[in-house]
């Protein structure tokens, strides 16, 4: 006896037989059979702007660190 039939017997609700429904199957290139609908890809508003700001801040921090290391090396406080 399947799980749905057990729940149906316990609650006296009737559930549709999900295995016998005709569904649209999509076959992917690797052989995977998709049985669920494809979810739309969602990009939140401002995502690209935030990403550019984050990369810009990281580049600025790297530039400041490099300039600080160069300044310390030129002053003689940092030697290699």
PDB file of N, CA, C and O in Angstrom:
ATOM      1  N   UNK A   1       0.856  -1.171   0.000  1.00  0.00           N
ATOM      2  CA  UNK A   1       0.000   0.000   0.000  1.00  0.00           C
ATOM      3  C   UNK A   1       0.902   1.234   0.000  1.00  0.00           C
ATOM      4  O   UNK A   1       1.859   1.318   0.746  1.00  0.00           O
ATOM      5  N   UNK A   2       0.556   2.193  -0.824  1.00  0.00           N
ATOM      6  CA  UNK A   2       1.361   3.399  -0.952  1.00  0.00           C
ATOM      7  C   UNK A   2       1.072   4.393   0.163  1.00  0.00           C
ATOM      8  O   UNK A   2       0.095   4.285   0.914  1.00  0.00           O
ATOM      9  N   UNK A   3       1.943   5.375   0.273  1.00  0.00           N
ATOM     10  CA  UNK A   3       1.813   6.386   1.315  1.00  0.00           C
ATOM     11  C   UNK A   3       0.535   7.196   1.150  1.00  0.00           C
ATOM     12  O   UNK A   3      -0.152   7.489   2.128  1.00  0.00           O
ATOM     13  N   UNK A   4       0.190   7.541  -0.091  1.00  0.00           N
ATOM     14  CA  UNK A   4      -1.038   8.304  -0.312  1.00  0.00           C
ATOM     15  C   UNK A   4      -2.276   7.511   0.093  1.00  0.00           C
ATOM     16  O   UNK A   4      -3.228   8.056   0.651  1.00  0.00           O
ATOM     17  N   UNK A   5      -2.255   6.216  -0.174  1.00  0.00           N
ATOM     18  CA  UNK A   5      -3.391   5.394   0.221  1.00  0.00           C
ATOM     19  C   UNK A   5      -3.484   5.295   1.743  1.00  0.00           C
ATOM     20  O   UNK A   5      -4.583   5.284   2.298  1.00  0.00           O
ATOM     21  N   UNK A   6      -2.337   5.232   2.431  1.00  0.00           N
ATOM     22  CA  UNK A   6      -2.356   5.190   3.896  1.00  0.00           C
ATOM     23  C   UNK A   6      -2.909   6.484   4.471  1.00  0.00           C
ATOM     24  O   UNK A   6      -3.742   6.472   5.388  1.00  0.00           O
ATOM     25  N   UNK A   7      -2.485   7.614   3.934  1.00  0.00           N
ATOM     26  CA  UNK A   7      -2.986   8.913   4.404  1.00  0.00           C
ATOM     27  C   UNK A   7      -4.462   9.035   4.085  1.00  0.00           C
ATOM     28  O   UNK A   7      -5.249   9.531   4.902  1.00  0.00           O
ATOM     29  N   UNK A   8      -4.856   8.576   2.915  1.00  0.00           N
ATOM     30  CA  UNK A   8      -6.264   8.636   2.528  1.00  0.00           C
ATOM     31  C   UNK A   8      -7.133   7.831   3.491  1.00  0.00           C
ATOM     32  O   UNK A   8      -8.205   8.258   3.890  1.00  0.00           O
ATOM     33  N   UNK A   9      -6.635   6.675   3.875  1.00  0.00           N
ATOM     34  CA  UNK A   9      -7.403   5.838   4.793  1.00  0.00           C
ATOM     35  C   UNK A   9      -7.477   6.490   6.185  1.00  0.00           C
ATOM     36  O   UNK A   9      -8.493   6.421   6.853  1.00  0.00           O
ATOM     37  N   UNK A  10      -6.384   7.164   6.614  1.00  0.00           N
ATOM     38  CA  UNK A  10      -6.366   7.785   7.942  1.00  0.00           C
ATOM     39  C   UNK A  10      -7.230   9.035   7.994  1.00  0.00           C
ATOM     40  O   UNK A  10      -7.867   9.323   9.001  1.00  0.00           O
ATOM     41  N   UNK A  11      -7.264   9.813   6.935  1.00  0.00           N
ATOM     42  CA  UNK A  11      -7.980  11.092   6.962  1.00  0.00           C
ATOM     43  C   UNK A  11      -9.312  11.041   6.246  1.00  0.00           C
ATOM     44  O   UNK A  11     -10.049  12.022   6.294  1.00  0.00           O
ATOM     45  N   UNK A  12      -9.598   9.994   5.579  1.00  0.00           N
ATOM     46  CA  UNK A  12     -10.799   9.802   4.758  1.00  0.00           C
ATOM     47  C   UNK A  12     -10.915  10.865   3.666  1.00  0.00           C
ATOM     48  O   UNK A  12     -11.997  11.166   3.204  1.00  0.00           O
ATOM     49  N   UNK A  13      -9.786  11.471   3.278  1.00  0.00           N
ATOM     50  CA  UNK A  13      -9.762  12.357   2.120  1.00  0.00           C
ATOM     51  C   UNK A  13      -9.350  11.534   0.921  1.00  0.00           C
ATOM     52  O   UNK A  13      -8.659  10.536   1.053  1.00  0.00           O
ATOM     53  N   UNK A  14      -9.770  11.989  -0.238  1.00  0.00           N
ATOM     54  CA  UNK A  14      -9.367  11.309  -1.452  1.00  0.00           C
ATOM     55  C   UNK A  14      -8.338  12.156  -2.178  1.00  0.00           C
ATOM     56  O   UNK A  14      -8.527  13.345  -2.386  1.00  0.00           O
ATOM     57  N   UNK A  15      -7.220  11.533  -2.523  1.00  0.00           N
ATOM     58  CA  UNK A  15      -6.164  12.204  -3.265  1.00  0.00           C
ATOM     59  C   UNK A  15      -6.136  11.652  -4.674  1.00  0.00           C
ATOM     60  O   UNK A  15      -6.341  10.462  -4.889  1.00  0.00           O
ATOM     61  N   UNK A  16      -5.824  12.504  -5.643  1.00  0.00           N
ATOM     62  CA  UNK A  16      -5.733  11.990  -7.014  1.00  0.00           C
ATOM     63  C   UNK A  16      -4.514  11.091  -7.147  1.00  0.00           C
ATOM     64  O   UNK A  16      -3.517  11.257  -6.466  1.00  0.00           O
ATOM     65  N   UNK A  17      -4.645  10.129  -8.018  1.00  0.00           N
ATOM     66  CA  UNK A  17      -3.533   9.227  -8.264  1.00  0.00           C
ATOM     67  C   UNK A  17      -2.501   9.973  -9.115  1.00  0.00           C
ATOM     68  O   UNK A  17      -2.710  10.216 -10.298  1.00  0.00           O
ATOM     69  N   UNK A  18      -1.393  10.366  -8.495  1.00  0.00           N
ATOM     70  CA  UNK A  18      -0.416  11.204  -9.185  1.00  0.00           C
ATOM     71  C   UNK A  18       0.441  10.419 -10.164  1.00  0.00           C
ATOM     72  O   UNK A  18       1.058  10.995 -11.039  1.00  0.00           O
ATOM     73  N   UNK A  19       0.484   9.113 -10.033  1.00  0.00           N
ATOM     74  CA  UNK A  19       1.335   8.338 -10.924  1.00  0.00           C
ATOM     75  C   UNK A  19       0.702   8.121 -12.296  1.00  0.00           C
ATOM     76  O   UNK A  19       1.409   7.935 -13.269  1.00  0.00           O
ATOM     77  N   UNK A  20      -0.600   8.138 -12.361  1.00  0.00           N
ATOM     78  CA  UNK A  20      -1.249   7.842 -13.629  1.00  0.00           C
ATOM     79  C   UNK A  20      -1.530   9.084 -14.464  1.00  0.00           C
ATOM     80  O   UNK A  20      -2.020   8.978 -15.574  1.00  0.00           O
ATOM     81  N   UNK A  21      -1.215  10.276 -13.942  1.00  0.00           N
ATOM     82  CA  UNK A  21      -1.478  11.495 -14.703  1.00  0.00           C
ATOM     83  C   UNK A  21      -0.529  11.577 -15.894  1.00  0.00           C
ATOM     84  O   UNK A  21       0.619  11.188 -15.820  1.00  0.00           O
ATOM     85  N   UNK A  22      -1.055  12.088 -16.970  1.00  0.00           N
ATOM     86  CA  UNK A  22      -0.216  12.308 -18.144  1.00  0.00           C
ATOM     87  C   UNK A  22       0.485  13.640 -17.974  1.00  0.00           C
ATOM     88  O   UNK A  22      -0.144  14.679 -17.846  1.00  0.00           O
ATOM     89  N   UNK A  23       1.812  13.597 -17.983  1.00  0.00           N
ATOM     90  CA  UNK A  23       2.604  14.806 -17.834  1.00  0.00           C
ATOM     91  C   UNK A  23       3.472  14.984 -19.069  1.00  0.00           C
ATOM     92  O   UNK A  23       3.868  14.025 -19.714  1.00  0.00           O
ATOM     93  N   UNK A  24       3.778  16.223 -19.338  1.00  0.00           N
ATOM     94  CA  UNK A  24       4.675  16.504 -20.450  1.00  0.00           C
ATOM     95  C   UNK A  24       6.110  16.226 -19.993  1.00  0.00           C
ATOM     96  O   UNK A  24       6.573  16.770 -19.004  1.00  0.00           O
ATOM     97  N   UNK A  25       6.778  15.343 -20.692  1.00  0.00           N
ATOM     98  CA  UNK A  25       8.151  14.998 -20.341  1.00  0.00           C
ATOM     99  C   UNK A  25       9.105  15.697 -21.299  1.00  0.00           C
ATOM    100  O   UNK A  25       8.900  15.705 -22.502  1.00  0.00           O
ATOM    101  N   UNK A  26      10.137  16.271 -20.742  1.00  0.00           N
ATOM    102  CA  UNK A  26      11.165  16.929 -21.536  1.00  0.00           C
ATOM    103  C   UNK A  26      12.450  16.143 -21.356  1.00  0.00           C
ATOM    104  O   UNK A  26      12.895  15.926 -20.241  1.00  0.00           O
ATOM    105  N   UNK A  27      13.024  15.700 -22.469  1.00  0.00           N
ATOM    106  CA  UNK A  27      14.284  14.955 -22.404  1.00  0.00           C
ATOM    107  C   UNK A  27      15.440  15.920 -22.657  1.00  0.00           C
ATOM    108  O   UNK A  27      15.482  16.608 -23.663  1.00  0.00           O
ATOM    109  N   UNK A  28      16.375  15.944 -21.720  1.00  0.00           N
ATOM    110  CA  UNK A  28      17.563  16.779 -21.849  1.00  0.00           C
ATOM    111  C   UNK A  28      18.628  16.033 -22.643  1.00  0.00           C
ATOM    112  O   UNK A  28      18.512  14.844 -22.912  1.00  0.00           O
ATOM    113  N   UNK A  29      19.690  16.739 -22.995  1.00  0.00           N
ATOM    114  CA  UNK A  29      20.743  16.156 -23.834  1.00  0.00           C
ATOM    115  C   UNK A  29      21.462  15.011 -23.140  1.00  0.00           C
ATOM    116  O   UNK A  29      21.939  14.080 -23.791  1.00  0.00           O
ATOM    117  N   UNK A  30      21.548  15.047 -21.804  1.00  0.00           N
ATOM    118  CA  UNK A  30      22.271  13.988 -21.090  1.00  0.00           C
ATOM    119  C   UNK A  30      21.387  12.799 -20.750  1.00  0.00           C
ATOM    120  O   UNK A  30      21.810  11.883 -20.066  1.00  0.00           O
ATOM    121  N   UNK A  31      20.134  12.805 -21.204  1.00  0.00           N
ATOM    122  CA  UNK A  31      19.240  11.682 -20.972  1.00  0.00           C
ATOM    123  C   UNK A  31      18.298  11.878 -19.801  1.00  0.00           C
ATOM    124  O   UNK A  31      17.428  11.055 -19.562  1.00  0.00           O
ATOM    125  N   UNK A  32      18.478  12.965 -19.042  1.00  0.00           N
ATOM    126  CA  UNK A  32      17.606  13.237 -17.905  1.00  0.00           C
ATOM    127  C   UNK A  32      16.200  13.575 -18.401  1.00  0.00           C
ATOM    128  O   UNK A  32      16.040  14.334 -19.349  1.00  0.00           O
ATOM    129  N   UNK A  33      15.205  12.991 -17.774  1.00  0.00           N
ATOM    130  CA  UNK A  33      13.819  13.250 -18.151  1.00  0.00           C
ATOM    131  C   UNK A  33      13.230  14.209 -17.122  1.00  0.00           C
ATOM    132  O   UNK A  33      13.093  13.877 -15.951  1.00  0.00           O
ATOM    133  N   UNK A  34      12.921  15.431 -17.570  1.00  0.00           N
ATOM    134  CA  UNK A  34      12.357  16.435 -16.680  1.00  0.00           C
ATOM    135  C   UNK A  34      10.843  16.240 -16.623  1.00  0.00           C
ATOM    136  O   UNK A  34      10.168  16.248 -17.630  1.00  0.00           O
ATOM    137  N   UNK A  35      10.340  16.042 -15.413  1.00  0.00           N
ATOM    138  CA  UNK A  35       8.910  15.836 -15.244  1.00  0.00           C
ATOM    139  C   UNK A  35       8.226  17.044 -14.616  1.00  0.00           C
ATOM    140  O   UNK A  35       7.020  17.135 -14.596  1.00  0.00           O
ATOM    141  N   UNK A  36       9.006  17.955 -14.069  1.00  0.00           N
ATOM    142  CA  UNK A  36       8.433  19.150 -13.454  1.00  0.00           C
ATOM    143  C   UNK A  36       8.608  20.332 -14.404  1.00  0.00           C
ATOM    144  O   UNK A  36       9.508  20.342 -15.244  1.00  0.00           O
ATOM    145  N   UNK A  37       7.781  21.343 -14.277  1.00  0.00           N
ATOM    146  CA  UNK A  37       7.910  22.490 -15.176  1.00  0.00           C
ATOM    147  C   UNK A  37       9.200  23.268 -14.895  1.00  0.00           C
ATOM    148  O   UNK A  37       9.697  23.290 -13.781  1.00  0.00           O
ATOM    149  N   UNK A  38       9.718  23.887 -15.920  1.00  0.00           N
ATOM    150  CA  UNK A  38      10.942  24.671 -15.787  1.00  0.00           C
ATOM    151  C   UNK A  38      10.610  25.955 -15.044  1.00  0.00           C
ATOM    152  O   UNK A  38       9.661  26.664 -15.377  1.00  0.00           O
ATOM    153  N   UNK A  39      11.385  26.245 -14.015  1.00  0.00           N
ATOM    154  CA  UNK A  39      11.168  27.457 -13.234  1.00  0.00           C
ATOM    155  C   UNK A  39      11.818  28.642 -13.943  1.00  0.00           C
ATOM    156  O   UNK A  39      12.936  28.526 -14.443  1.00  0.00           O
ATOM    157  N   UNK A  40      11.139  29.778 -13.977  1.00  0.00           N
ATOM    158  CA  UNK A  40      11.741  30.942 -14.631  1.00  0.00           C
ATOM    159  C   UNK A  40      12.921  31.463 -13.815  1.00  0.00           C
ATOM    160  O   UNK A  40      12.908  31.418 -12.588  1.00  0.00           O
ATOM    161  N   UNK A  41      13.947  31.937 -14.507  1.00  0.00           N
ATOM    162  CA  UNK A  41      15.128  32.485 -13.844  1.00  0.00           C
ATOM    163  C   UNK A  41      14.811  33.909 -13.425  1.00  0.00           C
ATOM    164  O   UNK A  41      14.346  34.717 -14.226  1.00  0.00           O
ATOM    165  N   UNK A  42      15.060  34.221 -12.186  1.00  0.00           N
ATOM    166  CA  UNK A  42      14.721  35.532 -11.648  1.00  0.00           C
ATOM    167  C   UNK A  42      15.981  36.231 -11.170  1.00  0.00           C
ATOM    168  O   UNK A  42      16.751  35.672 -10.390  1.00  0.00           O
ATOM    169  N   UNK A  43      16.216  37.440 -11.650  1.00  0.00           N
ATOM    170  CA  UNK A  43      17.317  38.269 -11.181  1.00  0.00           C
ATOM    171  C   UNK A  43      16.713  39.436 -10.414  1.00  0.00           C
ATOM    172  O   UNK A  43      15.906  40.183 -10.967  1.00  0.00           O
ATOM    173  N   UNK A  44      17.082  39.615  -9.145  1.00  0.00           N
ATOM    174  CA  UNK A  44      16.499  40.701  -8.368  1.00  0.00           C
ATOM    175  C   UNK A  44      16.894  42.065  -8.925  1.00  0.00           C
ATOM    176  O   UNK A  44      17.960  42.206  -9.523  1.00  0.00           O
ATOM    177  N   UNK A  45      16.049  43.059  -8.731  1.00  0.00           N
ATOM    178  CA  UNK A  45      16.378  44.385  -9.245  1.00  0.00           C
ATOM    179  C   UNK A  45      17.624  44.933  -8.547  1.00  0.00           C
ATOM    180  O   UNK A  45      17.807  44.786  -7.347  1.00  0.00           O
ATOM    181  N   UNK A  46      18.492  45.572  -9.310  1.00  0.00           N
ATOM    182  CA  UNK A  46      19.709  46.155  -8.772  1.00  0.00           C
ATOM    183  C   UNK A  46      20.841  45.177  -8.557  1.00  0.00           C
ATOM    184  O   UNK A  46      21.875  45.532  -7.993  1.00  0.00           O
ATOM    185  N   UNK A  47      20.678  43.930  -9.011  1.00  0.00           N
ATOM    186  CA  UNK A  47      21.706  42.914  -8.786  1.00  0.00           C
ATOM    187  C   UNK A  47      23.005  43.271  -9.494  1.00  0.00           C
ATOM    188  O   UNK A  47      24.084  43.195  -8.910  1.00  0.00           O
ATOM    189  N   UNK A  48      22.924  43.670 -10.745  1.00  0.00           N
ATOM    190  CA  UNK A  48      24.134  43.984 -11.506  1.00  0.00           C
ATOM    191  C   UNK A  48      24.824  45.217 -10.951  1.00  0.00           C
ATOM    192  O   UNK A  48      26.042  45.288 -10.887  1.00  0.00           O
ATOM    193  N   UNK A  49      24.047  46.189 -10.523  1.00  0.00           N
ATOM    194  CA  UNK A  49      24.632  47.403  -9.936  1.00  0.00           C
ATOM    195  C   UNK A  49      25.380  47.064  -8.647  1.00  0.00           C
ATOM    196  O   UNK A  49      26.505  47.524  -8.432  1.00  0.00           O
ATOM    197  N   UNK A  50      24.772  46.256  -7.785  1.00  0.00           N
ATOM    198  CA  UNK A  50      25.438  45.850  -6.546  1.00  0.00           C
ATOM    199  C   UNK A  50      26.696  45.050  -6.833  1.00  0.00           C
ATOM    200  O   UNK A  50      27.701  45.193  -6.141  1.00  0.00           O
ATOM    201  N   UNK A  51      26.632  44.200  -7.854  1.00  0.00           N
ATOM    202  CA  UNK A  51      27.797  43.399  -8.210  1.00  0.00           C
ATOM    203  C   UNK A  51      28.938  44.279  -8.712  1.00  0.00           C
ATOM    204  O   UNK A  51      30.102  44.076  -8.340  1.00  0.00           O
ATOM    205  N   UNK A  52      28.617  45.293  -9.529  1.00  0.00           N
ATOM    206  CA  UNK A  52      29.645  46.216 -10.010  1.00  0.00           C
ATOM    207  C   UNK A  52      30.238  47.024  -8.864  1.00  0.00           C
ATOM    208  O   UNK A  52      31.452  47.248  -8.816  1.00  0.00           O
ATOM    209  N   UNK A  53      29.406  47.460  -7.941  1.00  0.00           N
ATOM    210  CA  UNK A  53      29.903  48.210  -6.789  1.00  0.00           C
ATOM    211  C   UNK A  53      30.811  47.331  -5.938  1.00  0.00           C
ATOM    212  O   UNK A  53      31.873  47.772  -5.471  1.00  0.00           O
ATOM    213  N   UNK A  54      30.431  46.089  -5.736  1.00  0.00           N
ATOM    214  CA  UNK A  54      31.252  45.169  -4.942  1.00  0.00           C
ATOM    215  C   UNK A  54      32.613  44.931  -5.597  1.00  0.00           C
ATOM    216  O   UNK A  54      33.650  44.957  -4.931  1.00  0.00           O
ATOM    217  N   UNK A  55      32.631  44.699  -6.909  1.00  0.00           N
ATOM    218  CA  UNK A  55      33.901  44.508  -7.617  1.00  0.00           C
ATOM    219  C   UNK A  55      34.733  45.779  -7.602  1.00  0.00           C
ATOM    220  O   UNK A  55      35.965  45.724  -7.476  1.00  0.00           O
ATOM    221  N   UNK A  56      34.085  46.928  -7.753  1.00  0.00           N
ATOM    222  CA  UNK A  56      34.810  48.194  -7.704  1.00  0.00           C
ATOM    223  C   UNK A  56      35.430  48.434  -6.339  1.00  0.00           C
ATOM    224  O   UNK A  56      36.575  48.897  -6.233  1.00  0.00           O
ATOM    225  N   UNK A  57      34.689  48.125  -5.278  1.00  0.00           N
ATOM    226  CA  UNK A  57      35.216  48.284  -3.924  1.00  0.00           C
ATOM    227  C   UNK A  57      36.376  47.337  -3.673  1.00  0.00           C
ATOM    228  O   UNK A  57      37.378  47.715  -3.037  1.00  0.00           O
ATOM    229  N   UNK A  58      36.307  46.122  -4.183  1.00  0.00           N
ATOM    230  CA  UNK A  58      37.404  45.165  -4.022  1.00  0.00           C
ATOM    231  C   UNK A  58      38.636  45.638  -4.777  1.00  0.00           C
ATOM    232  O   UNK A  58      39.767  45.538  -4.268  1.00  0.00           O
ATOM    233  N   UNK A  59      38.444  46.165  -5.989  1.00  0.00           N
ATOM    234  CA  UNK A  59      39.585  46.675  -6.765  1.00  0.00           C
ATOM    235  C   UNK A  59      40.200  47.886  -6.075  1.00  0.00           C
ATOM    236  O   UNK A  59      41.433  48.022  -6.015  1.00  0.00           O
ATOM    237  N   UNK A  60      39.376  48.770  -5.515  1.00  0.00           N
ATOM    238  CA  UNK A  60      39.878  49.941  -4.803  1.00  0.00           C
ATOM    239  C   UNK A  60      40.651  49.530  -3.551  1.00  0.00           C
ATOM    240  O   UNK A  60      41.716  50.083  -3.260  1.00  0.00           O
ATOM    241  N   UNK A  61      40.146  48.529  -2.819  1.00  0.00           N
ATOM    242  CA  UNK A  61      40.837  48.038  -1.625  1.00  0.00           C
ATOM    243  C   UNK A  61      42.183  47.413  -2.003  1.00  0.00           C
ATOM    244  O   UNK A  61      43.194  47.630  -1.314  1.00  0.00           O
ATOM    245  N   UNK A  62      42.226  46.676  -3.111  1.00  0.00           N
ATOM    246  CA  UNK A  62      43.491  46.080  -3.561  1.00  0.00           C
ATOM    247  C   UNK A  62      44.477  47.166  -3.985  1.00  0.00           C
ATOM    248  O   UNK A  62      45.681  47.072  -3.690  1.00  0.00           O
ATOM    249  N   UNK A  63      43.980  48.211  -4.639  1.00  0.00           N
ATOM    250  CA  UNK A  63      44.843  49.319  -5.047  1.00  0.00           C
ATOM    251  C   UNK A  63      45.409  50.053  -3.834  1.00  0.00           C
ATOM    252  O   UNK A  63      46.598  50.370  -3.791  1.00  0.00           O
ATOM    253  N   UNK A  64      44.576  50.303  -2.844  1.00  0.00           N
ATOM    254  CA  UNK A  64      45.034  50.972  -1.625  1.00  0.00           C
ATOM    255  C   UNK A  64      46.066  50.119  -0.898  1.00  0.00           C
ATOM    256  O   UNK A  64      47.085  50.632  -0.417  1.00  0.00           O
ATOM    257  N   UNK A  65      45.843  48.804  -0.815  1.00  0.00           N
ATOM    258  CA  UNK A  65      46.805  47.915  -0.163  1.00  0.00           C
ATOM    259  C   UNK A  65      48.137  47.901  -0.924  1.00  0.00           C
ATOM    260  O   UNK A  65      49.217  47.920  -0.312  1.00  0.00           O
ATOM    261  N   UNK A  66      48.072  47.878  -2.252  1.00  0.00           N
ATOM    262  CA  UNK A  66      49.301  47.883  -3.049  1.00  0.00           C
ATOM    263  C   UNK A  66      50.052  49.194  -2.878  1.00  0.00           C
ATOM    264  O   UNK A  66      51.289  49.211  -2.752  1.00  0.00           O
ATOM    265  N   UNK A  67      49.317  50.319  -2.870  1.00  0.00           N
ATOM    266  CA  UNK A  67      49.973  51.617  -2.666  1.00  0.00           C
ATOM    267  C   UNK A  67      50.580  51.724  -1.277  1.00  0.00           C
ATOM    268  O   UNK A  67      51.664  52.289  -1.109  1.00  0.00           O
ATOM    269  N   UNK A  68      49.905  51.167  -0.272  1.00  0.00           N
ATOM    270  CA  UNK A  68      50.452  51.192   1.090  1.00  0.00           C
ATOM    271  C   UNK A  68      51.711  50.348   1.171  1.00  0.00           C
ATOM    272  O   UNK A  68      52.713  50.764   1.784  1.00  0.00           O
ATOM    273  N   UNK A  69      51.717  49.179   0.550  1.00  0.00           N
ATOM    274  CA  UNK A  69      52.904  48.324   0.546  1.00  0.00           C
ATOM    275  C   UNK A  69      54.048  49.002  -0.204  1.00  0.00           C
ATOM    276  O   UNK A  69      55.203  48.968   0.235  1.00  0.00           O
ATOM    277  N   UNK A  70      53.750  49.642  -1.325  1.00  0.00           N
ATOM    278  CA  UNK A  70      54.767  50.350  -2.090  1.00  0.00           C
ATOM    279  C   UNK A  70      55.335  51.510  -1.280  1.00  0.00           C
ATOM    280  O   UNK A  70      56.548  51.751  -1.268  1.00  0.00           O
ATOM    281  N   UNK A  71      54.464  52.244  -0.596  1.00  0.00           N
ATOM    282  CA  UNK A  71      54.917  53.359   0.233  1.00  0.00           C
ATOM    283  C   UNK A  71      55.806  52.888   1.378  1.00  0.00           C
ATOM    284  O   UNK A  71      56.825  53.514   1.693  1.00  0.00           O
ATOM    285  N   UNK A  72      55.436  51.794   2.029  1.00  0.00           N
ATOM    286  CA  UNK A  72      56.258  51.254   3.109  1.00  0.00           C
ATOM    287  C   UNK A  72      57.598  50.748   2.575  1.00  0.00           C
ATOM    288  O   UNK A  72      58.636  50.897   3.229  1.00  0.00           O
ATOM    289  N   UNK A  73      57.590  50.173   1.388  1.00  0.00           N
ATOM    290  CA  UNK A  73      58.836  49.689   0.785  1.00  0.00           C
ATOM    291  C   UNK A  73      59.747  50.876   0.429  1.00  0.00           C
ATOM    292  O   UNK A  73      60.957  50.816   0.662  1.00  0.00           O
ATOM    293  N   UNK A  74      59.157  51.933  -0.126  1.00  0.00           N
ATOM    294  CA  UNK A  74      59.959  53.104  -0.482  1.00  0.00           C
ATOM    295  C   UNK A  74      60.525  53.825   0.726  1.00  0.00           C
ATOM    296  O   UNK A  74      61.620  54.394   0.663  1.00  0.00           O
ATOM    297  N   UNK A  75      59.817  53.793   1.852  1.00  0.00           N
ATOM    298  CA  UNK A  75      60.295  54.464   3.045  1.00  0.00           C
ATOM    299  C   UNK A  75      61.342  53.641   3.792  1.00  0.00           C
ATOM    300  O   UNK A  75      61.985  54.137   4.707  1.00  0.00           O
ATOM    301  N   UNK A  76      61.474  52.380   3.445  1.00  0.00           N
ATOM    302  CA  UNK A  76      62.455  51.505   4.086  1.00  0.00           C
ATOM    303  C   UNK A  76      61.912  50.737   5.273  1.00  0.00           C
ATOM    304  O   UNK A  76      62.647  49.995   5.919  1.00  0.00           O
ATOM    305  N   UNK A  77      60.643  50.901   5.596  1.00  0.00           N
ATOM    306  CA  UNK A  77      60.043  50.174   6.718  1.00  0.00           C
ATOM    307  C   UNK A  77      59.692  48.725   6.362  1.00  0.00           C
ATOM    308  O   UNK A  77      59.573  47.879   7.232  1.00  0.00           O
ATOM    309  N   UNK A  78      59.534  48.474   5.088  1.00  0.00           N
ATOM    310  CA  UNK A  78      59.192  47.132   4.610  1.00  0.00           C
ATOM    311  C   UNK A  78      60.286  46.686   3.647  1.00  0.00           C
ATOM    312  O   UNK A  78      60.532  47.340   2.636  1.00  0.00           O
ATOM    313  N   UNK A  79      60.993  45.616   3.991  1.00  0.00           N
ATOM    314  CA  UNK A  79      62.087  45.162   3.136  1.00  0.00           C
ATOM    315  C   UNK A  79      61.837  43.706   2.706  1.00  0.00           C
ATOM    316  O   UNK A  79      61.342  42.906   3.484  1.00  0.00           O
ATOM    317  N   UNK A  80      62.222  43.407   1.486  1.00  0.00           N
ATOM    318  CA  UNK A  80      62.096  42.037   0.983  1.00  0.00           C
ATOM    319  C   UNK A  80      63.451  41.443   0.761  1.00  0.00           C
ATOM    320  O   UNK A  80      64.389  41.974   0.361  1.00  0.00           O
TER     321      UNK A  80
END
